[in-house]
Short mmCIF file of C-alpha atoms and ligand atoms in Angstrom, two decimals:
data_model
loop_
_atom_site.label_atom_id
_atom_site.label_comp_id
_atom_site.label_asym_id
_atom_site.label_seq_id
_atom_site.Cartn_x
_atom_site.Cartn_y
_atom_site.Cartn_z
CA MET A 1 0.20 0.00 0.21
CA PRO A 2 1.33 3.47 -0.79
CA ASN A 3 2.72 5.38 2.12
CA GLN A 4 0.74 8.05 3.85
CA THR A 5 2.91 10.85 3.64
CA SER A 6 1.38 12.52 0.57
CA ASP A 7 -1.89 12.62 1.80
CA GLN A 8 -0.70 14.25 4.85
CA GLN A 9 1.05 16.58 2.50
CA LEU A 10 -2.05 17.51 0.58
CA LEU A 11 -3.75 20.29 2.51
CA GLN A 12 -6.23 18.84 4.66
CA GLU A 13 -8.86 20.84 2.72
CA THR A 14 -7.75 19.43 -0.56
CA ALA A 15 -7.97 16.05 0.84
CA ALA A 16 -11.33 16.30 2.10
CA LEU A 17 -12.48 17.72 -1.29
CA VAL A 18 -10.69 15.02 -3.10
CA ARG A 19 -12.26 12.41 -0.74
CA GLY A 20 -15.87 13.98 -1.12
CA ILE A 21 -15.64 13.73 -4.90
CA ALA A 22 -14.05 10.21 -5.16
CA ASP A 23 -16.64 8.91 -2.84
CA GLN A 24 -19.28 9.84 -5.53
CA PHE A 25 -17.96 7.75 -8.33
CA ALA A 26 -18.52 4.07 -8.80
CA ILE A 27 -15.61 2.88 -6.68
CA GLU A 28 -15.74 -0.01 -4.37
CA GLY A 29 -14.62 0.12 -0.82
CA GLN A 30 -13.35 2.61 1.37
CA TYR A 31 -11.34 5.80 0.78
CA VAL A 32 -7.88 5.42 2.26
CA LEU A 33 -5.79 8.47 0.98
CA ALA A 34 -5.36 10.76 -2.11
CA GLU A 35 -1.98 11.79 -3.66
CA GLU A 36 -1.10 14.69 -6.13
CA VAL A 37 0.19 13.78 -9.45
CA LYS A 38 2.11 16.67 -10.57
CA SER A 39 3.28 15.91 -14.06
CA GLY A 40 0.67 17.89 -16.19
CA HIS A 41 0.66 21.54 -16.66
CA ILE A 42 -3.00 22.23 -16.65
CA ASN A 43 -5.36 19.91 -14.83
CA ALA A 44 -5.35 18.93 -11.29
CA THR A 45 -4.76 15.39 -10.83
CA TYR A 46 -4.92 12.90 -7.93
CA LEU A 47 -4.33 9.20 -7.29
CA VAL A 48 -6.70 7.88 -4.93
CA THR A 49 -6.51 4.74 -3.13
CA TYR A 50 -9.67 2.59 -1.84
CA GLU A 51 -9.49 -0.45 0.22
CA LEU A 52 -11.96 -3.40 -0.35
CA GLU A 53 -13.61 -5.49 2.40
CA ASN A 54 -10.79 -8.23 1.85
CA GLY A 55 -7.88 -5.77 2.50
CA GLU A 56 -6.86 -5.38 -1.04
CA CYS A 57 -6.40 -1.97 -2.32
CA ARG A 58 -7.30 -0.30 -5.73
CA ARG A 59 -6.22 3.03 -7.25
CA TYR A 60 -7.93 5.36 -9.43
CA ILE A 61 -7.20 8.63 -10.98
CA LEU A 62 -9.54 11.49 -10.08
CA GLN A 63 -8.75 14.87 -12.20
CA ARG A 64 -10.38 18.09 -12.12
CA ILE A 65 -10.70 19.81 -15.60
CA ASN A 66 -9.00 23.37 -15.77
CA GLU A 67 -11.80 25.46 -16.94
CA GLU A 68 -9.50 28.42 -17.63
CA VAL A 69 -8.04 26.25 -20.44
CA PHE A 70 -10.98 24.17 -21.44
CA LYS A 71 -13.70 26.80 -21.57
CA ASN A 72 -16.18 24.02 -22.43
CA PRO A 73 -15.43 21.15 -20.16
CA LEU A 74 -18.63 19.10 -21.05
CA ALA A 75 -17.84 19.17 -24.59
CA VAL A 76 -14.15 17.75 -23.38
CA MET A 77 -16.19 15.12 -21.69
CA ARG A 78 -18.20 14.28 -24.55
CA ASN A 79 -15.28 14.01 -26.69
CA VAL A 80 -13.41 11.83 -24.10
CA GLU A 81 -16.61 9.32 -23.75
CA CYS A 82 -16.82 9.11 -27.38
CA VAL A 83 -13.12 8.02 -27.89
CA THR A 84 -12.93 5.69 -24.90
CA SER A 85 -16.14 4.13 -25.78
CA HIS A 86 -15.10 3.70 -29.55
CA ILE A 87 -11.92 2.16 -28.45
CA ASN A 88 -13.55 -0.20 -26.17
CA TRP A 89 -15.95 -1.16 -28.87
CA LYS A 90 -13.27 -1.95 -31.08
CA VAL A 91 -11.50 -4.22 -28.50
CA LEU A 92 -14.87 -6.16 -28.14
CA ARG A 93 -15.52 -6.44 -31.77
CA ARG A 94 -12.16 -7.29 -32.98
CA LYS A 95 -11.72 -9.70 -30.36
CA ARG A 96 -7.98 -9.47 -30.75
CA ASP A 97 -5.10 -7.69 -28.71
CA LEU A 98 -4.86 -4.05 -29.44
CA GLY A 99 -1.62 -4.04 -27.82
CA GLY A 100 -3.02 -3.05 -24.21
CA GLN A 101 -5.45 -1.99 -21.94
CA THR A 102 -7.95 0.82 -22.37
CA LEU A 103 -8.57 3.93 -20.65
CA ASN A 104 -12.17 3.92 -18.89
CA LEU A 105 -14.33 6.44 -17.27
CA TYR A 106 -15.98 5.37 -14.04
CA PRO A 107 -19.66 6.47 -13.62
CA HIS A 108 -20.56 9.04 -11.03
CA LYS A 109 -23.73 8.85 -8.99
CA THR A 110 -25.53 11.13 -11.27
CA GLY A 111 -25.43 8.80 -13.95
CA ARG A 112 -22.99 10.60 -15.96
CA PHE A 113 -19.21 10.15 -16.38
CA TYR A 114 -18.43 13.52 -14.46
CA GLY A 115 -19.53 15.04 -11.22
CA TYR A 116 -19.17 19.03 -10.02
CA GLY A 117 -16.99 19.70 -7.21
CA GLU A 118 -18.28 21.59 -4.01
CA GLY A 119 -16.71 24.84 -5.18
CA GLY A 120 -17.25 24.23 -8.82
CA GLY A 121 -15.45 22.26 -11.23
CA ILE A 122 -15.81 19.24 -13.25
CA TRP A 123 -14.21 16.12 -12.25
CA ARG A 124 -14.00 12.62 -13.72
CA CYS A 125 -12.54 9.37 -12.62
CA TYR A 126 -10.37 6.96 -14.75
CA ASN A 127 -8.76 3.57 -14.13
CA TYR A 128 -5.13 3.64 -12.86
CA PHE A 129 -2.78 1.17 -14.68
CA GLU A 130 -1.05 -0.73 -11.92
CA GLY A 131 2.55 -1.79 -13.07
CA CYS A 132 2.97 0.79 -15.52
CA ARG A 133 4.99 3.97 -15.50
CA THR A 134 5.60 6.84 -17.92
CA HIS A 135 8.94 8.04 -19.27
CA ASP A 136 9.69 12.00 -19.28
CA VAL A 137 12.40 11.31 -21.68
CA VAL A 138 13.09 8.36 -23.96
CA GLY A 139 15.81 5.82 -22.66
CA ASN A 140 16.51 3.82 -25.61
CA THR A 141 15.37 3.27 -29.21
CA ARG A 142 12.97 0.28 -28.23
CA GLN A 143 10.90 2.78 -26.04
CA ALA A 144 10.86 5.06 -28.92
CA PHE A 145 9.50 2.56 -31.07
CA GLU A 146 6.96 1.43 -28.65
CA ALA A 147 5.70 5.26 -28.30
CA GLY A 148 5.72 5.71 -32.01
CA HIS A 149 3.47 2.65 -32.42
CA ALA A 150 1.06 3.35 -29.49
CA PHE A 151 0.20 6.78 -30.96
CA GLY A 152 0.21 5.28 -34.69
CA ALA A 153 -2.30 2.62 -33.18
CA PHE A 154 -4.30 5.36 -31.54
CA GLN A 155 -4.32 7.20 -35.03
CA ASP A 156 -5.45 3.91 -36.72
CA LEU A 157 -7.92 2.95 -33.92
CA VAL A 158 -9.95 6.55 -34.10
CA SER A 159 -9.61 6.59 -37.94
CA ASP A 160 -13.41 5.29 -38.57
CA LEU A 161 -14.82 7.33 -35.77
CA PRO A 162 -17.49 9.81 -37.39
CA PRO A 163 -15.78 13.09 -37.22
CA ASP A 164 -19.00 15.00 -36.35
CA GLU A 165 -18.95 13.22 -33.07
CA ILE A 166 -15.86 15.04 -31.95
CA VAL A 167 -15.88 18.69 -31.52
CA GLU A 168 -12.98 21.23 -31.34
CA THR A 169 -12.71 22.13 -27.60
CA ILE A 170 -9.85 24.56 -28.00
CA PRO A 171 -10.16 26.40 -31.21
CA ASP A 172 -6.90 27.16 -33.19
CA PHE A 173 -4.99 24.69 -30.82
CA HIS A 174 -2.25 23.97 -33.21
CA ASN A 175 -2.77 26.93 -35.70
CA THR A 176 0.83 27.95 -35.89
CA ARG A 177 0.05 31.17 -37.58
CA ARG A 178 -2.35 32.03 -34.66
CA ARG A 179 0.37 31.06 -32.39
CA TYR A 180 2.81 33.36 -34.16
CA GLN A 181 0.53 36.11 -34.09
CA THR A 182 -0.23 35.67 -30.38
CA LEU A 183 3.42 35.90 -29.54
CA MET A 184 3.86 39.16 -31.38
CA GLU A 185 0.87 40.60 -29.65
CA ALA A 186 2.42 39.62 -26.14
CA VAL A 187 5.67 41.13 -27.55
CA GLU A 188 3.81 44.26 -28.57
CA ARG A 189 2.18 44.66 -24.87
CA ASP A 190 5.33 43.57 -23.00
CA SER A 191 3.07 43.48 -19.78
CA CYS A 192 5.86 42.12 -17.43
CA GLY A 193 8.67 44.03 -19.04
CA ARG A 194 10.49 40.89 -20.24
CA VAL A 195 10.71 41.43 -24.02
CA GLY A 196 14.28 42.74 -23.56
CA GLU A 197 15.58 39.52 -22.40
CA VAL A 198 14.18 37.32 -25.26
CA GLN A 199 15.59 39.04 -28.43
CA MET A 200 17.46 36.07 -29.49
CA GLU A 201 14.59 33.70 -29.16
CA LEU A 202 12.22 36.26 -31.02
CA GLU A 203 14.72 36.61 -33.69
CA PHE A 204 14.92 32.78 -34.06
CA VAL A 205 11.18 32.67 -34.29
CA ARG A 206 11.01 35.70 -36.97
CA ARG A 207 13.70 33.84 -39.10
CA ASN A 208 11.36 30.72 -39.19
CA GLU A 209 8.16 32.66 -40.23
CA ASP A 210 8.54 31.55 -43.70
CA VAL A 211 7.84 27.75 -42.43
CA ILE A 212 4.84 28.84 -39.81
CA ASP A 213 2.17 28.07 -42.58
CA ARG A 214 3.40 25.03 -44.33
CA LEU A 215 0.84 22.52 -42.96
CA LEU A 216 -1.80 24.89 -42.63
CA ARG A 217 -1.45 25.76 -46.51
CA LEU A 218 -1.17 22.04 -47.46
CA ARG A 219 -4.43 21.43 -45.45
CA LYS A 220 -6.16 24.35 -47.18
CA GLU A 221 -5.14 23.18 -50.53
CA GLY A 222 -6.63 19.50 -49.34
CA ASP A 223 -3.51 17.64 -49.46
CA LEU A 224 -3.50 16.86 -45.71
CA PRO A 225 -6.79 15.43 -44.55
CA LEU A 226 -8.51 16.47 -41.46
CA ARG A 227 -8.57 13.66 -38.89
CA ILE A 228 -9.60 12.83 -35.32
CA THR A 229 -6.11 13.36 -33.40
CA HIS A 230 -4.84 13.19 -29.85
CA ASN A 231 -3.08 16.76 -29.85
CA ASP A 232 -0.91 16.06 -26.95
CA THR A 233 1.28 13.26 -27.95
CA LYS A 234 3.80 13.86 -25.36
CA ILE A 235 6.10 10.80 -24.66
CA ASN A 236 4.81 10.96 -21.04
CA ASN A 237 1.48 10.28 -22.28
CA VAL A 238 2.19 6.92 -23.07
CA LEU A 239 2.16 4.27 -20.06
CA PHE A 240 4.81 1.66 -20.50
CA ASP A 241 4.70 -1.79 -18.45
CA MET A 242 7.17 -1.66 -15.82
CA GLU A 243 8.50 -5.10 -16.52
CA THR A 244 8.41 -5.57 -20.19
CA ASP A 245 8.78 -1.67 -21.16
CA GLU A 246 6.18 -2.30 -23.72
CA ALA A 247 3.56 0.51 -24.69
CA VAL A 248 0.39 -0.38 -22.76
CA CYS A 249 -1.83 2.60 -23.29
CA VAL A 250 -2.02 6.24 -24.66
CA ILE A 251 -3.54 8.53 -21.86
CA ASP A 252 -4.75 12.16 -21.56
CA LEU A 253 -7.54 12.54 -24.06
CA ASP A 254 -8.49 15.95 -23.15
CA THR A 255 -7.37 17.47 -26.35
CA VAL A 256 -8.64 14.80 -28.76
CA MET A 257 -10.09 16.94 -31.54
CA PRO A 258 -10.13 17.25 -35.39
CA GLY A 259 -6.62 17.76 -36.23
CA LEU A 260 -3.68 16.95 -38.33
CA SER A 261 -1.78 13.66 -37.98
CA LEU A 262 1.54 15.42 -38.30
CA TYR A 263 0.46 17.53 -35.29
CA ASP A 264 0.67 14.38 -33.22
CA PHE A 265 3.78 12.61 -34.84
CA GLY A 266 5.35 16.34 -34.76
CA ASP A 267 4.71 16.47 -30.75
CA LEU A 268 6.01 12.88 -30.35
CA VAL A 269 9.38 14.00 -32.12
CA ARG A 270 9.56 17.02 -29.84
CA THR A 271 9.39 15.26 -26.63
CA ALA A 272 11.01 11.91 -27.46
CA THR A 273 14.08 12.93 -29.51
CA ASN A 274 15.31 15.26 -27.05
CA PRO A 275 17.15 13.39 -23.97
CA ALA A 276 16.89 16.77 -22.08
CA ALA A 277 14.13 17.75 -19.73
CA GLU A 278 11.39 20.24 -21.29
CA ASP A 279 12.59 22.90 -19.09
CA GLU A 280 16.35 22.16 -19.00
CA ARG A 281 18.46 25.01 -18.37
CA ASP A 282 21.59 23.88 -19.84
CA LEU A 283 21.08 24.15 -23.62
CA GLY A 284 24.19 22.01 -24.20
CA LYS A 285 22.12 18.98 -23.01
CA VAL A 286 19.35 19.57 -25.58
CA GLU A 287 20.15 17.03 -28.74
CA MET A 288 18.12 15.82 -31.38
CA SER A 289 18.61 11.79 -31.33
CA ILE A 290 18.48 10.85 -34.96
CA ARG A 291 18.20 7.16 -33.70
CA VAL A 292 15.25 7.92 -31.75
CA PHE A 293 13.56 9.74 -34.46
CA GLU A 294 14.10 6.72 -36.70
CA SER A 295 12.66 4.34 -34.09
CA LEU A 296 9.85 6.70 -33.72
CA VAL A 297 9.04 6.80 -37.42
CA GLU A 298 9.32 2.78 -37.66
CA GLY A 299 6.85 2.30 -34.83
CA TYR A 300 4.48 4.95 -36.24
CA LEU A 301 4.39 3.87 -39.60
CA ALA A 302 4.09 0.23 -38.53
CA ALA A 303 0.84 0.99 -36.74
CA ALA A 304 -0.58 3.94 -38.79
CA GLY A 305 1.09 3.59 -42.33
CA GLU A 306 -2.08 2.24 -43.92
CA VAL A 307 -3.99 5.31 -42.91
CA LEU A 308 -1.39 8.14 -43.84
CA ASN A 309 -1.44 9.53 -47.19
CA GLU A 310 1.75 10.51 -49.11
CA ALA A 311 1.74 14.20 -48.18
CA GLU A 312 1.50 13.19 -44.57
CA ILE A 313 4.48 10.98 -44.88
CA ALA A 314 6.36 13.58 -46.68
CA GLN A 315 6.08 16.09 -43.84
CA MET A 316 6.80 13.84 -40.93
CA ALA A 317 10.39 15.18 -40.35
CA PHE A 318 9.13 18.72 -40.81
CA ALA A 319 6.25 18.05 -38.44
CA GLY A 320 8.73 17.73 -35.59
CA ARG A 321 10.42 20.95 -36.25
CA LEU A 322 7.35 22.88 -36.67
CA ILE A 323 5.74 21.77 -33.29
CA SER A 324 8.95 22.27 -31.51
CA ILE A 325 8.65 26.10 -32.78
CA GLU A 326 5.08 25.97 -31.73
CA LEU A 327 5.74 24.92 -28.44
CA GLY A 328 8.72 27.28 -28.16
CA MET A 329 6.30 30.34 -29.27
CA ARG A 330 3.55 29.09 -26.66
CA PHE A 331 5.95 28.93 -23.75
CA LEU A 332 7.49 32.17 -24.89
CA THR A 333 4.20 33.89 -24.92
CA ASP A 334 3.18 32.76 -21.60
CA HIS A 335 6.36 33.75 -20.09
CA LEU A 336 5.90 37.52 -21.64
CA ASN A 337 2.47 37.32 -20.35
CA GLY A 338 3.56 36.44 -16.68
CA ASP A 339 3.08 32.67 -16.52
CA ARG A 340 -0.77 32.48 -16.84
CA TYR A 341 -1.18 29.30 -18.82
CA PHE A 342 1.37 26.78 -18.14
CA ARG A 343 1.82 25.92 -14.31
CA VAL A 344 5.24 26.93 -13.29
CA HIS A 345 7.35 25.96 -10.25
CA ARG A 346 10.04 28.42 -10.35
CA GLU A 347 11.09 31.65 -11.99
CA ASN A 348 11.68 31.66 -15.81
CA GLN A 349 10.65 28.14 -16.32
CA ASN A 350 8.48 29.23 -19.37
CA LEU A 351 11.54 30.86 -20.77
CA ASP A 352 13.66 27.69 -20.13
CA ARG A 353 11.01 25.55 -21.87
CA ALA A 354 10.73 27.87 -24.63
CA ARG A 355 14.60 27.84 -25.02
CA THR A 356 14.87 24.01 -25.36
CA GLN A 357 12.10 24.10 -27.88
CA LEU A 358 13.70 26.58 -30.24
CA CYS A 359 17.06 24.87 -29.70
CA LEU A 360 15.56 21.53 -30.76
CA ALA A 361 13.90 23.02 -33.71
CA ARG A 362 17.12 24.40 -34.95
CA GLN A 363 18.77 20.98 -34.63
CA ILE A 364 15.97 19.39 -36.41
CA ALA A 365 16.15 21.83 -39.35
CA GLU A 366 19.84 21.10 -39.64
CA ARG A 367 19.12 17.37 -40.35
CA GLU A 368 15.63 17.61 -41.66
CA GLU A 369 16.75 16.32 -45.35
CA GLU A 370 18.34 13.25 -43.53
CA MET A 371 15.42 12.63 -41.54
CA ASN A 372 13.16 12.88 -44.52
CA ARG A 373 15.15 10.52 -46.50
CA PHE A 374 14.60 7.97 -43.59
CA VAL A 375 10.97 8.32 -43.64
CA LEU A 376 10.52 7.78 -47.34
CA LYS A 377 12.83 4.74 -47.26
CA VAL A 378 10.64 3.09 -44.56
CA ALA A 379 7.49 4.02 -46.10
CA ARG A 380 8.43 2.59 -49.41
CA ALA A 381 9.83 -0.67 -47.89
CA ARG A 382 6.38 -1.55 -46.39
C1 GN1 B 1 0.14 20.81 -21.82
O1 GN1 B 1 -0.69 19.52 -19.11
P1 GN1 B 1 -0.12 18.87 -20.23
O2 GN1 B 1 1.14 18.25 -19.77
O3 GN1 B 1 -1.07 17.62 -20.51
C2 GN1 B 1 -0.70 21.52 -22.92
C3 GN1 B 1 0.03 21.01 -24.28
C4 GN1 B 1 1.47 21.00 -24.49
C5 GN1 B 1 2.03 20.57 -23.15
C6 GN1 B 1 3.66 20.90 -22.94
C7 GN1 B 1 -4.26 21.93 -23.09
O4 GN1 B 1 -0.42 19.52 -21.67
O5 GN1 B 1 -0.53 21.39 -25.46
O6 GN1 B 1 2.10 20.56 -25.44
O7 GN1 B 1 1.46 21.24 -21.94
N1 GN1 B 1 -1.92 21.16 -22.85
C8 GN1 B 1 -2.87 22.16 -23.22
O8 GN1 B 1 4.16 20.04 -22.05
O9 GN1 B 1 -2.56 23.32 -23.40
MG1 MG B 2 -2.30 17.23 -21.95
#
C-alpha cells in the first residue's frame, strides 16, 4: 500500500475535497488516501486509493478539468467519452489484442461520467494502470519504437470514428500562424517588461516565419486530411509496462479534436528525440537524437502507415520541427504574459521551456533532409 505521507502533505482541505468527490464515483471500498500527481501543466490530478473489504487496495485517477484552459469542459467530456467508448467497442468487436489495456471512465452517482465539485469544477475518474510507468525522456530506441507504435495505433483506432462526433474544444490549438500572432501581440504589450531578455529567441522565431504556414497551407489545398487526433502526444502520455517496457496505453484524451496527424507525430518527435528535460536550463544537453527519431518513424508507420497519405508521410520530419517551434512560441508567449497558462514551479521556467524547444527546432532543421530520406525509405519498404 502506498505510504501515507503524500496524503498528509495534501492540504487537509484539498484532501477532504478530493475524498468527497471520489466517494461519488462508482468505486468499491473505503477511501484510504489521495496523492497529487504533478506531471501535467494544466489539470489538477490525484491518485486515490480505496480499500476493499478483503483488505486489497485499488487505485484510481481523479482529475479536475482546468476550466480556464478548457472553456467548455462538458464538450471535453463528450469527446473523451466518445473516444474511450469507441476504442472499447473496437476491442470487443475485433476480439484481438490491440496491444494494451484501455482507458475507462467510472460512472458518477448522477449517471454521468463526471461530477461537479463543491466549489465548482468538473471532475472525472479513470482507471489507474497498476504496474505501469511513464517516461519523461526516452531511454532507448525500443521505447521510442513502442511510443511511435502506440500513437500510430491510436490514430488507426480512431480513424473510423465519425468526425462530427468530436468537437473542437480549444479552437486553433495547433494553428501555428495564430500562435505566431499571439506571440507578437504579447511582445507588443510586454506586460511584464520581459521582452528585452528574449531578443535572441524572438529573432529565431521571426527567421522561421516562412515555414509557419506550411501545414496550414497543405491542409487548405486539400493535401492533408482533417482527422481525429490526440493533440497532446508527449512521450509521457504513453504508459509503459514496468516489467516489459512495452507501451500499454495512450492517456490524456482531453485534447482529442479534429486535427492533422502530423501535429501528433510532430509533438512526439519534440518530446521523444530530446534527452533533456522540457525545462532544461543547460541547452548543451538538448540534442536531437536521430536514432530515436528513426525508431519513432518505424513504430508509427508500422501502426498507422495504412491510414496516412503521401503528403502526410512527406512532412513527418518537418512536423517535429514545426511543433517544436510552436511550443517554443507558446512557452515564450506565456513567459511574456506572466506565466498565466502553463503551471510553473520556479522563475523563468516557461522561458527555459521555450529555449529548449527552439534549440531542438534548430537541430531538427539542420538534419531535416536526412530525416526525411529515412521516413521515405521506411514508407517505401512497407
Ligand atoms: C500541456 O498539461 P499537459 O502536460 O498535459 C498542454 C500541451 C503542451 C504541453 C507541453 C491543453 O499539456 O498542449 O504540449 O503542456 N496542454 C494544453 O508540455 O494546452
Ligand atoms: Mg495534456
